[in-house]
Amino acid sequence: HTRCREVSWARRCVQETGIAPLSLGVYHGTWMEAVDMSTGRMLWNRTYEDTRYSTACLTADHGMVAVLMEQGYYSAFDERTGNLVWNSDKFSYPWSSAGFGAYSVQSAYGILYREAYDGVYAFNWTTGKMLWRFIAPATPFETPYNDGNGTTVYSWNGGGFV
């Protein structure tokens, strides 16, 4: 429903929606802003160099906003300042290193959970360090995904509950 009829239509679309129109052929960087919910005051408005994977894969917890990036890791930003707190360990190559997986994220018990194509990952909310990765081996030829060493694994391209 955003109206983009003027010469500045592309800029207005990005400002109003945070998304570059597909007709531009450009999708780079991440724009975020935060507002204090009790006062309505703008806390910060920033653009980051790294490009997010999907807004469905971000969550706020522990005073941070965790954003899944296209390069296969999470970036956590302080929710009051917008400053980068940590970048997580990277997901495994080849299937998850580009951020591929479910359009979802979970947070519970001080852990950030991610269902990626090659397994389920768990990250420490304080440090971004990977705590564990669960892989479900599959019968050969049942799935095209492998663990990078040739062992076929089931894809975790679906949301979960904690």
Short mmCIF file of N, CA and C in Angstrom, two decimals:
data_model
loop_
_atom_site.label_atom_id
_atom_site.label_comp_id
_atom_site.label_asym_id
_atom_site.label_seq_id
_atom_site.Cartn_x
_atom_site.Cartn_y
_atom_site.Cartn_z
N HIS A 1 0.80 -1.20 0.00
CA HIS A 1 0.00 0.00 0.00
C HIS A 1 0.85 1.26 0.00
N THR A 2 2.16 1.13 0.00
CA THR A 2 3.04 2.29 -0.06
C THR A 2 2.96 2.92 -1.43
N ARG A 3 2.76 4.22 -1.48
CA ARG A 3 2.67 4.90 -2.76
C ARG A 3 4.05 5.39 -3.16
N CYS A 4 4.45 5.04 -4.34
CA CYS A 4 5.78 5.38 -4.83
C CYS A 4 5.66 5.91 -6.25
N ARG A 5 5.13 7.11 -6.43
CA ARG A 5 4.88 7.65 -7.77
C ARG A 5 5.87 8.72 -8.18
N GLU A 6 6.59 9.31 -7.24
CA GLU A 6 7.48 10.40 -7.57
C GLU A 6 8.84 9.86 -7.99
N VAL A 7 9.72 10.76 -8.43
CA VAL A 7 11.07 10.36 -8.82
C VAL A 7 11.78 9.71 -7.64
N SER A 8 11.47 10.14 -6.44
CA SER A 8 12.12 9.60 -5.24
C SER A 8 11.41 8.35 -4.72
N TRP A 9 10.66 7.68 -5.58
CA TRP A 9 9.87 6.52 -5.13
C TRP A 9 10.71 5.45 -4.49
N ALA A 10 11.88 5.16 -5.04
CA ALA A 10 12.71 4.09 -4.48
C ALA A 10 13.17 4.44 -3.08
N ARG A 11 13.61 5.67 -2.90
CA ARG A 11 14.08 6.10 -1.58
C ARG A 11 12.94 6.05 -0.57
N ARG A 12 11.75 6.51 -0.97
CA ARG A 12 10.60 6.50 -0.07
C ARG A 12 10.22 5.07 0.30
N CYS A 13 10.27 4.15 -0.65
CA CYS A 13 9.94 2.75 -0.35
C CYS A 13 10.89 2.18 0.68
N VAL A 14 12.18 2.45 0.52
CA VAL A 14 13.16 1.95 1.47
C VAL A 14 12.93 2.55 2.84
N GLN A 15 12.67 3.86 2.89
CA GLN A 15 12.44 4.53 4.17
C GLN A 15 11.18 4.02 4.86
N GLU A 16 10.12 3.79 4.11
CA GLU A 16 8.84 3.41 4.71
C GLU A 16 8.74 1.93 5.02
N THR A 17 9.42 1.10 4.27
CA THR A 17 9.27 -0.34 4.47
C THR A 17 10.55 -1.04 4.91
N GLY A 18 11.72 -0.40 4.70
CA GLY A 18 12.99 -1.04 5.02
C GLY A 18 13.41 -2.04 3.95
N ILE A 19 12.70 -2.07 2.82
CA ILE A 19 12.97 -3.05 1.77
C ILE A 19 13.21 -2.30 0.46
N ALA A 20 14.26 -2.67 -0.25
CA ALA A 20 14.51 -2.09 -1.57
C ALA A 20 13.57 -2.75 -2.57
N PRO A 21 12.89 -1.97 -3.40
CA PRO A 21 11.99 -2.55 -4.41
C PRO A 21 12.77 -3.48 -5.34
N LEU A 22 12.14 -4.57 -5.73
CA LEU A 22 12.80 -5.56 -6.60
C LEU A 22 13.21 -4.97 -7.93
N SER A 23 12.49 -3.98 -8.43
CA SER A 23 12.80 -3.42 -9.73
C SER A 23 14.14 -2.70 -9.74
N LEU A 24 14.66 -2.37 -8.59
CA LEU A 24 15.97 -1.73 -8.52
C LEU A 24 17.09 -2.74 -8.75
N GLY A 25 16.83 -4.00 -8.43
CA GLY A 25 17.86 -5.02 -8.57
C GLY A 25 18.94 -4.91 -7.51
N VAL A 26 18.65 -4.20 -6.43
CA VAL A 26 19.64 -4.00 -5.37
C VAL A 26 19.04 -4.42 -4.04
N TYR A 27 19.77 -5.21 -3.31
CA TYR A 27 19.36 -5.58 -1.96
C TYR A 27 20.65 -5.75 -1.17
N HIS A 28 21.03 -4.72 -0.46
CA HIS A 28 22.30 -4.75 0.25
C HIS A 28 22.15 -3.97 1.55
N GLY A 29 22.70 -4.52 2.61
CA GLY A 29 22.65 -3.84 3.90
C GLY A 29 21.39 -4.16 4.67
N THR A 30 21.36 -3.68 5.90
CA THR A 30 20.22 -3.90 6.79
C THR A 30 19.88 -2.58 7.47
N TRP A 31 18.62 -2.21 7.39
CA TRP A 31 18.15 -1.00 8.06
C TRP A 31 17.26 -1.41 9.23
N MET A 32 17.52 -0.82 10.40
CA MET A 32 16.69 -1.09 11.57
C MET A 32 16.51 0.19 12.36
N GLU A 33 15.41 0.25 13.09
CA GLU A 33 15.21 1.34 14.03
C GLU A 33 14.52 0.78 15.26
N ALA A 34 14.68 1.48 16.39
CA ALA A 34 14.06 1.04 17.64
C ALA A 34 13.35 2.22 18.29
N VAL A 35 12.21 1.92 18.88
CA VAL A 35 11.40 2.93 19.56
C VAL A 35 11.12 2.44 20.97
N ASP A 36 11.23 3.33 21.94
CA ASP A 36 10.90 3.00 23.32
C ASP A 36 9.39 2.82 23.40
N MET A 37 8.93 1.62 23.74
CA MET A 37 7.50 1.32 23.73
C MET A 37 6.71 2.06 24.80
N SER A 38 7.36 2.51 25.87
CA SER A 38 6.62 3.21 26.92
C SER A 38 6.52 4.71 26.65
N THR A 39 7.48 5.29 25.93
CA THR A 39 7.45 6.73 25.67
C THR A 39 7.18 7.08 24.21
N GLY A 40 7.41 6.14 23.30
CA GLY A 40 7.27 6.42 21.87
C GLY A 40 8.46 7.13 21.29
N ARG A 41 9.50 7.37 22.10
CA ARG A 41 10.69 8.08 21.65
C ARG A 41 11.57 7.17 20.79
N MET A 42 12.05 7.72 19.67
CA MET A 42 12.97 7.00 18.80
C MET A 42 14.30 6.81 19.54
N LEU A 43 14.74 5.56 19.65
CA LEU A 43 16.00 5.26 20.32
C LEU A 43 17.18 5.32 19.35
N TRP A 44 16.98 4.70 18.19
CA TRP A 44 18.02 4.72 17.17
C TRP A 44 17.46 4.33 15.82
N ASN A 45 18.18 4.72 14.78
CA ASN A 45 17.82 4.43 13.40
C ASN A 45 19.14 4.24 12.67
N ARG A 46 19.41 3.01 12.22
CA ARG A 46 20.73 2.72 11.65
C ARG A 46 20.64 1.84 10.42
N THR A 47 21.67 1.96 9.61
CA THR A 47 21.86 1.07 8.47
C THR A 47 23.19 0.36 8.69
N TYR A 48 23.17 -0.95 8.51
CA TYR A 48 24.37 -1.78 8.71
C TYR A 48 24.84 -2.33 7.37
N GLU A 49 26.12 -2.54 7.24
CA GLU A 49 26.72 -3.02 6.00
C GLU A 49 26.25 -4.43 5.64
N ASP A 50 26.18 -5.32 6.62
CA ASP A 50 25.78 -6.71 6.34
C ASP A 50 24.28 -6.79 6.02
N THR A 51 23.92 -7.73 5.15
CA THR A 51 22.54 -7.88 4.71
C THR A 51 21.85 -8.99 5.49
N ARG A 52 20.66 -8.71 5.99
CA ARG A 52 19.90 -9.70 6.75
C ARG A 52 19.34 -10.74 5.81
N TYR A 53 19.06 -11.92 6.36
CA TYR A 53 18.48 -13.01 5.58
C TYR A 53 16.98 -12.83 5.44
N SER A 54 16.28 -12.65 6.55
CA SER A 54 14.83 -12.48 6.54
C SER A 54 14.40 -11.90 7.88
N THR A 55 13.41 -11.02 7.86
CA THR A 55 12.92 -10.47 9.13
C THR A 55 12.20 -11.54 9.95
N ALA A 56 11.79 -12.65 9.33
CA ALA A 56 11.17 -13.74 10.07
C ALA A 56 12.19 -14.46 10.94
N CYS A 57 13.47 -14.21 10.74
CA CYS A 57 14.54 -14.90 11.47
C CYS A 57 15.21 -14.00 12.49
N LEU A 58 14.56 -12.94 12.91
CA LEU A 58 15.15 -12.10 13.95
C LEU A 58 14.28 -12.16 15.19
N THR A 59 14.91 -11.94 16.33
CA THR A 59 14.18 -11.98 17.59
C THR A 59 14.87 -11.07 18.60
N ALA A 60 14.13 -10.63 19.58
CA ALA A 60 14.68 -9.80 20.65
C ALA A 60 14.57 -10.54 21.97
N ASP A 61 15.67 -10.56 22.72
CA ASP A 61 15.71 -11.20 24.03
C ASP A 61 17.01 -10.78 24.70
N HIS A 62 17.08 -10.84 25.99
CA HIS A 62 18.30 -10.55 26.74
C HIS A 62 18.87 -9.17 26.42
N GLY A 63 18.00 -8.20 26.11
CA GLY A 63 18.45 -6.84 25.83
C GLY A 63 19.10 -6.68 24.47
N MET A 64 18.94 -7.67 23.60
CA MET A 64 19.54 -7.61 22.27
C MET A 64 18.52 -8.00 21.20
N VAL A 65 18.82 -7.59 19.97
CA VAL A 65 18.07 -8.03 18.80
C VAL A 65 19.03 -8.88 17.98
N ALA A 66 18.68 -10.15 17.76
CA ALA A 66 19.51 -11.05 16.97
C ALA A 66 18.95 -11.11 15.56
N VAL A 67 19.81 -10.87 14.57
CA VAL A 67 19.41 -10.82 13.17
C VAL A 67 20.23 -11.83 12.39
N LEU A 68 19.55 -12.71 11.66
CA LEU A 68 20.24 -13.69 10.82
C LEU A 68 20.75 -12.98 9.57
N MET A 69 22.04 -13.12 9.28
CA MET A 69 22.65 -12.47 8.12
C MET A 69 22.81 -13.45 6.97
N GLU A 70 22.84 -12.92 5.74
CA GLU A 70 22.96 -13.74 4.55
C GLU A 70 24.28 -14.51 4.46
N GLN A 71 25.25 -14.12 5.22
CA GLN A 71 26.55 -14.80 5.17
C GLN A 71 26.65 -15.95 6.17
N GLY A 72 25.50 -16.36 6.77
CA GLY A 72 25.47 -17.55 7.58
C GLY A 72 25.87 -17.38 9.04
N TYR A 73 25.46 -16.31 9.65
CA TYR A 73 25.71 -16.09 11.08
C TYR A 73 24.66 -15.12 11.62
N TYR A 74 24.53 -15.06 12.93
CA TYR A 74 23.67 -14.09 13.58
C TYR A 74 24.51 -12.89 14.03
N SER A 75 23.93 -11.71 13.94
CA SER A 75 24.51 -10.51 14.55
C SER A 75 23.53 -10.07 15.63
N ALA A 76 24.05 -9.76 16.81
CA ALA A 76 23.21 -9.29 17.92
C ALA A 76 23.53 -7.83 18.20
N PHE A 77 22.48 -7.03 18.30
CA PHE A 77 22.62 -5.61 18.52
C PHE A 77 21.95 -5.22 19.84
N ASP A 78 22.56 -4.29 20.56
CA ASP A 78 21.98 -3.79 21.80
C ASP A 78 20.66 -3.10 21.46
N GLU A 79 19.58 -3.50 22.13
CA GLU A 79 18.28 -2.96 21.77
C GLU A 79 18.10 -1.49 22.15
N ARG A 80 18.90 -0.97 23.07
CA ARG A 80 18.78 0.44 23.47
C ARG A 80 19.65 1.37 22.64
N THR A 81 20.79 0.85 22.09
CA THR A 81 21.74 1.71 21.37
C THR A 81 21.90 1.34 19.90
N GLY A 82 21.60 0.10 19.53
CA GLY A 82 21.82 -0.36 18.16
C GLY A 82 23.26 -0.79 17.90
N ASN A 83 24.10 -0.73 18.91
CA ASN A 83 25.50 -1.14 18.75
C ASN A 83 25.62 -2.65 18.61
N LEU A 84 26.55 -3.09 17.77
CA LEU A 84 26.81 -4.52 17.61
C LEU A 84 27.40 -5.07 18.91
N VAL A 85 26.81 -6.17 19.41
CA VAL A 85 27.31 -6.82 20.62
C VAL A 85 28.17 -8.02 20.23
N TRP A 86 27.70 -8.84 19.30
CA TRP A 86 28.48 -9.98 18.82
C TRP A 86 27.99 -10.47 17.47
N ASN A 87 28.89 -11.16 16.78
CA ASN A 87 28.55 -11.97 15.60
C ASN A 87 28.74 -13.41 16.04
N SER A 88 27.77 -14.25 15.72
CA SER A 88 27.85 -15.66 16.13
C SER A 88 28.89 -16.40 15.30
N ASP A 89 29.19 -17.62 15.74
CA ASP A 89 29.97 -18.53 14.91
C ASP A 89 29.16 -18.77 13.64
N LYS A 90 29.84 -19.07 12.54
CA LYS A 90 29.16 -19.29 11.26
C LYS A 90 28.53 -20.67 11.18
N PHE A 91 27.46 -20.76 10.39
CA PHE A 91 26.82 -22.04 10.10
C PHE A 91 27.72 -22.84 9.17
N SER A 92 27.47 -24.13 9.09
CA SER A 92 28.32 -25.04 8.32
C SER A 92 28.14 -24.89 6.82
N TYR A 93 29.22 -25.14 6.11
CA TYR A 93 29.24 -25.18 4.67
C TYR A 93 28.85 -26.58 4.22
N PRO A 94 28.14 -26.80 3.17
CA PRO A 94 27.74 -25.83 2.16
C PRO A 94 26.32 -25.29 2.33
N TRP A 95 25.42 -26.04 2.94
CA TRP A 95 24.00 -25.69 2.89
C TRP A 95 23.59 -24.52 3.76
N SER A 96 24.19 -24.36 4.89
CA SER A 96 23.72 -23.32 5.82
C SER A 96 24.61 -22.09 5.85
N SER A 97 25.72 -22.11 5.15
CA SER A 97 26.67 -20.99 5.19
C SER A 97 26.12 -19.72 4.56
N ALA A 98 25.03 -19.83 3.81
CA ALA A 98 24.40 -18.64 3.23
C ALA A 98 23.14 -18.25 4.01
N GLY A 99 22.95 -18.84 5.19
CA GLY A 99 21.80 -18.52 6.02
C GLY A 99 20.56 -19.35 5.71
N PHE A 100 20.63 -20.24 4.71
CA PHE A 100 19.44 -21.00 4.31
C PHE A 100 18.89 -21.85 5.45
N GLY A 101 17.57 -21.93 5.50
CA GLY A 101 16.89 -22.73 6.51
C GLY A 101 15.48 -22.22 6.70
N ALA A 102 14.92 -22.53 7.84
CA ALA A 102 13.54 -22.14 8.14
C ALA A 102 13.42 -20.63 8.33
N TYR A 103 12.27 -20.11 7.99
CA TYR A 103 11.98 -18.70 8.24
C TYR A 103 11.41 -18.58 9.65
N SER A 104 12.25 -18.91 10.62
CA SER A 104 11.83 -18.86 12.02
C SER A 104 13.06 -18.82 12.91
N VAL A 105 12.82 -18.57 14.18
CA VAL A 105 13.88 -18.54 15.18
C VAL A 105 13.21 -18.75 16.54
N GLN A 106 13.93 -19.36 17.47
CA GLN A 106 13.42 -19.54 18.82
C GLN A 106 14.46 -19.06 19.83
N SER A 107 13.96 -18.65 20.99
CA SER A 107 14.83 -18.22 22.08
C SER A 107 14.25 -18.75 23.39
N ALA A 108 15.09 -19.47 24.13
CA ALA A 108 14.65 -19.98 25.44
C ALA A 108 15.87 -20.41 26.23
N TYR A 109 15.82 -20.26 27.54
CA TYR A 109 16.85 -20.77 28.45
C TYR A 109 18.23 -20.19 28.15
N GLY A 110 18.28 -18.94 27.69
CA GLY A 110 19.56 -18.31 27.38
C GLY A 110 20.19 -18.80 26.09
N ILE A 111 19.38 -19.47 25.25
CA ILE A 111 19.89 -20.04 24.01
C ILE A 111 19.07 -19.53 22.83
N LEU A 112 19.76 -19.21 21.74
CA LEU A 112 19.15 -18.83 20.48
C LEU A 112 19.20 -20.06 19.57
N TYR A 113 18.04 -20.49 19.07
CA TYR A 113 17.95 -21.71 18.26
C TYR A 113 17.67 -21.36 16.80
N ARG A 114 18.30 -22.10 15.90
CA ARG A 114 18.11 -21.88 14.45
C ARG A 114 17.99 -23.21 13.72
N GLU A 115 16.89 -23.38 12.97
CA GLU A 115 16.73 -24.56 12.11
C GLU A 115 17.29 -24.21 10.75
N ALA A 116 18.45 -24.75 10.43
CA ALA A 116 19.10 -24.51 9.15
C ALA A 116 18.90 -25.73 8.26
N TYR A 117 19.36 -25.64 7.01
CA TYR A 117 19.17 -26.77 6.10
C TYR A 117 19.88 -28.03 6.57
N ASP A 118 20.99 -27.89 7.25
CA ASP A 118 21.76 -29.09 7.61
C ASP A 118 21.68 -29.46 9.08
N GLY A 119 20.76 -28.88 9.83
CA GLY A 119 20.61 -29.25 11.23
C GLY A 119 20.04 -28.13 12.07
N VAL A 120 19.97 -28.37 13.36
CA VAL A 120 19.49 -27.37 14.32
C VAL A 120 20.70 -26.87 15.09
N TYR A 121 20.83 -25.55 15.16
CA TYR A 121 21.96 -24.91 15.84
C TYR A 121 21.49 -24.24 17.12
N ALA A 122 22.36 -24.21 18.12
CA ALA A 122 22.08 -23.51 19.37
C ALA A 122 23.25 -22.59 19.69
N PHE A 123 22.93 -21.32 19.97
CA PHE A 123 23.96 -20.32 20.26
C PHE A 123 23.74 -19.71 21.65
N ASN A 124 24.81 -19.41 22.33
CA ASN A 124 24.77 -18.73 23.62
C ASN A 124 24.36 -17.28 23.38
N TRP A 125 23.31 -16.82 24.08
CA TRP A 125 22.84 -15.45 23.90
C TRP A 125 23.87 -14.42 24.35
N THR A 126 24.69 -14.73 25.32
CA THR A 126 25.65 -13.77 25.85
C THR A 126 26.84 -13.55 24.93
N THR A 127 27.31 -14.63 24.29
CA THR A 127 28.55 -14.56 23.51
C THR A 127 28.39 -14.79 22.02
N GLY A 128 27.30 -15.44 21.60
CA GLY A 128 27.13 -15.81 20.20
C GLY A 128 27.88 -17.07 19.82
N LYS A 129 28.53 -17.71 20.77
CA LYS A 129 29.27 -18.95 20.49
C LYS A 129 28.28 -20.10 20.28
N MET A 130 28.60 -20.98 19.32
CA MET A 130 27.77 -22.14 19.07
C MET A 130 27.92 -23.12 20.23
N LEU A 131 26.79 -23.53 20.80
CA LEU A 131 26.81 -24.48 21.91
C LEU A 131 26.74 -25.91 21.39
N TRP A 132 25.90 -26.13 20.38
CA TRP A 132 25.77 -27.45 19.78
C TRP A 132 25.04 -27.35 18.45
N ARG A 133 25.13 -28.45 17.70
CA ARG A 133 24.43 -28.59 16.43
C ARG A 133 23.90 -30.01 16.34
N PHE A 134 22.61 -30.14 16.09
CA PHE A 134 21.99 -31.45 15.95
C PHE A 134 21.83 -31.77 14.47
N ILE A 135 22.28 -32.94 14.06
CA ILE A 135 22.17 -33.41 12.68
C ILE A 135 21.44 -34.74 12.69
N ALA A 136 20.51 -34.94 11.77
CA ALA A 136 19.79 -36.20 11.65
C ALA A 136 20.24 -36.88 10.35
N PRO A 137 21.08 -37.90 10.45
CA PRO A 137 21.53 -38.60 9.24
C PRO A 137 20.34 -39.18 8.48
N ALA A 138 20.46 -39.17 7.15
CA ALA A 138 19.38 -39.65 6.28
C ALA A 138 19.86 -40.84 5.45
N THR A 139 18.90 -41.59 4.95
CA THR A 139 19.19 -42.69 4.04
C THR A 139 19.75 -42.10 2.74
N PRO A 140 20.80 -42.69 2.18
CA PRO A 140 21.36 -42.15 0.92
C PRO A 140 20.29 -41.99 -0.15
N PHE A 141 20.38 -40.92 -0.90
CA PHE A 141 19.50 -40.56 -2.01
C PHE A 141 18.11 -40.11 -1.57
N GLU A 142 17.84 -40.08 -0.27
CA GLU A 142 16.53 -39.62 0.20
C GLU A 142 16.47 -38.10 0.26
N THR A 143 17.61 -37.46 0.34
CA THR A 143 17.70 -36.01 0.43
C THR A 143 18.98 -35.56 -0.28
N PRO A 144 18.96 -34.37 -0.88
CA PRO A 144 20.17 -33.89 -1.56
C PRO A 144 21.17 -33.24 -0.60
N TYR A 145 20.80 -33.07 0.66
CA TYR A 145 21.65 -32.35 1.60
C TYR A 145 22.65 -33.28 2.25
N ASN A 146 23.87 -32.73 2.49
CA ASN A 146 24.87 -33.52 3.19
C ASN A 146 25.58 -32.63 4.21
N ASP A 147 26.35 -33.26 5.06
CA ASP A 147 27.02 -32.54 6.14
C ASP A 147 28.35 -31.93 5.73
N GLY A 148 28.66 -31.91 4.46
CA GLY A 148 29.94 -31.38 3.98
C GLY A 148 30.99 -32.45 3.84
N ASN A 149 30.74 -33.60 4.48
CA ASN A 149 31.66 -34.73 4.40
C ASN A 149 31.07 -35.86 3.56
N GLY A 150 29.91 -35.62 2.93
CA GLY A 150 29.29 -36.62 2.07
C GLY A 150 28.19 -37.43 2.72
N THR A 151 27.99 -37.32 4.03
CA THR A 151 26.92 -38.04 4.71
C THR A 151 25.62 -37.27 4.50
N THR A 152 24.59 -37.93 3.95
CA THR A 152 23.33 -37.24 3.72
C THR A 152 22.62 -36.98 5.04
N VAL A 153 21.97 -35.80 5.12
CA VAL A 153 21.28 -35.40 6.32
C VAL A 153 19.92 -34.82 5.93
N TYR A 154 18.96 -34.89 6.86
CA TYR A 154 17.65 -34.31 6.62
C TYR A 154 17.72 -32.80 6.77
N SER A 155 16.93 -32.11 5.95
CA SER A 155 16.83 -30.65 6.01
C SER A 155 15.93 -30.25 7.17
N TRP A 156 16.27 -29.15 7.82
CA TRP A 156 15.46 -28.62 8.92
C TRP A 156 14.81 -27.32 8.47
N ASN A 157 14.15 -27.36 7.33
CA ASN A 157 13.55 -26.18 6.76
C ASN A 157 12.13 -25.99 7.25
N GLY A 158 11.96 -25.97 8.54
CA GLY A 158 10.65 -25.76 9.15
C GLY A 158 10.81 -25.20 10.54
N GLY A 159 9.84 -24.46 11.00
CA GLY A 159 9.90 -23.86 12.32
C GLY A 159 9.80 -24.88 13.43
N GLY A 160 10.10 -24.47 14.62
CA GLY A 160 10.05 -25.36 15.76
C GLY A 160 9.52 -24.66 16.98
N PHE A 161 9.40 -25.39 18.05
CA PHE A 161 8.93 -24.86 19.32
C PHE A 161 9.91 -25.27 20.41
N VAL A 162 10.14 -24.38 21.36
CA VAL A 162 11.00 -24.69 22.50
C VAL A 162 10.15 -24.63 23.75
#
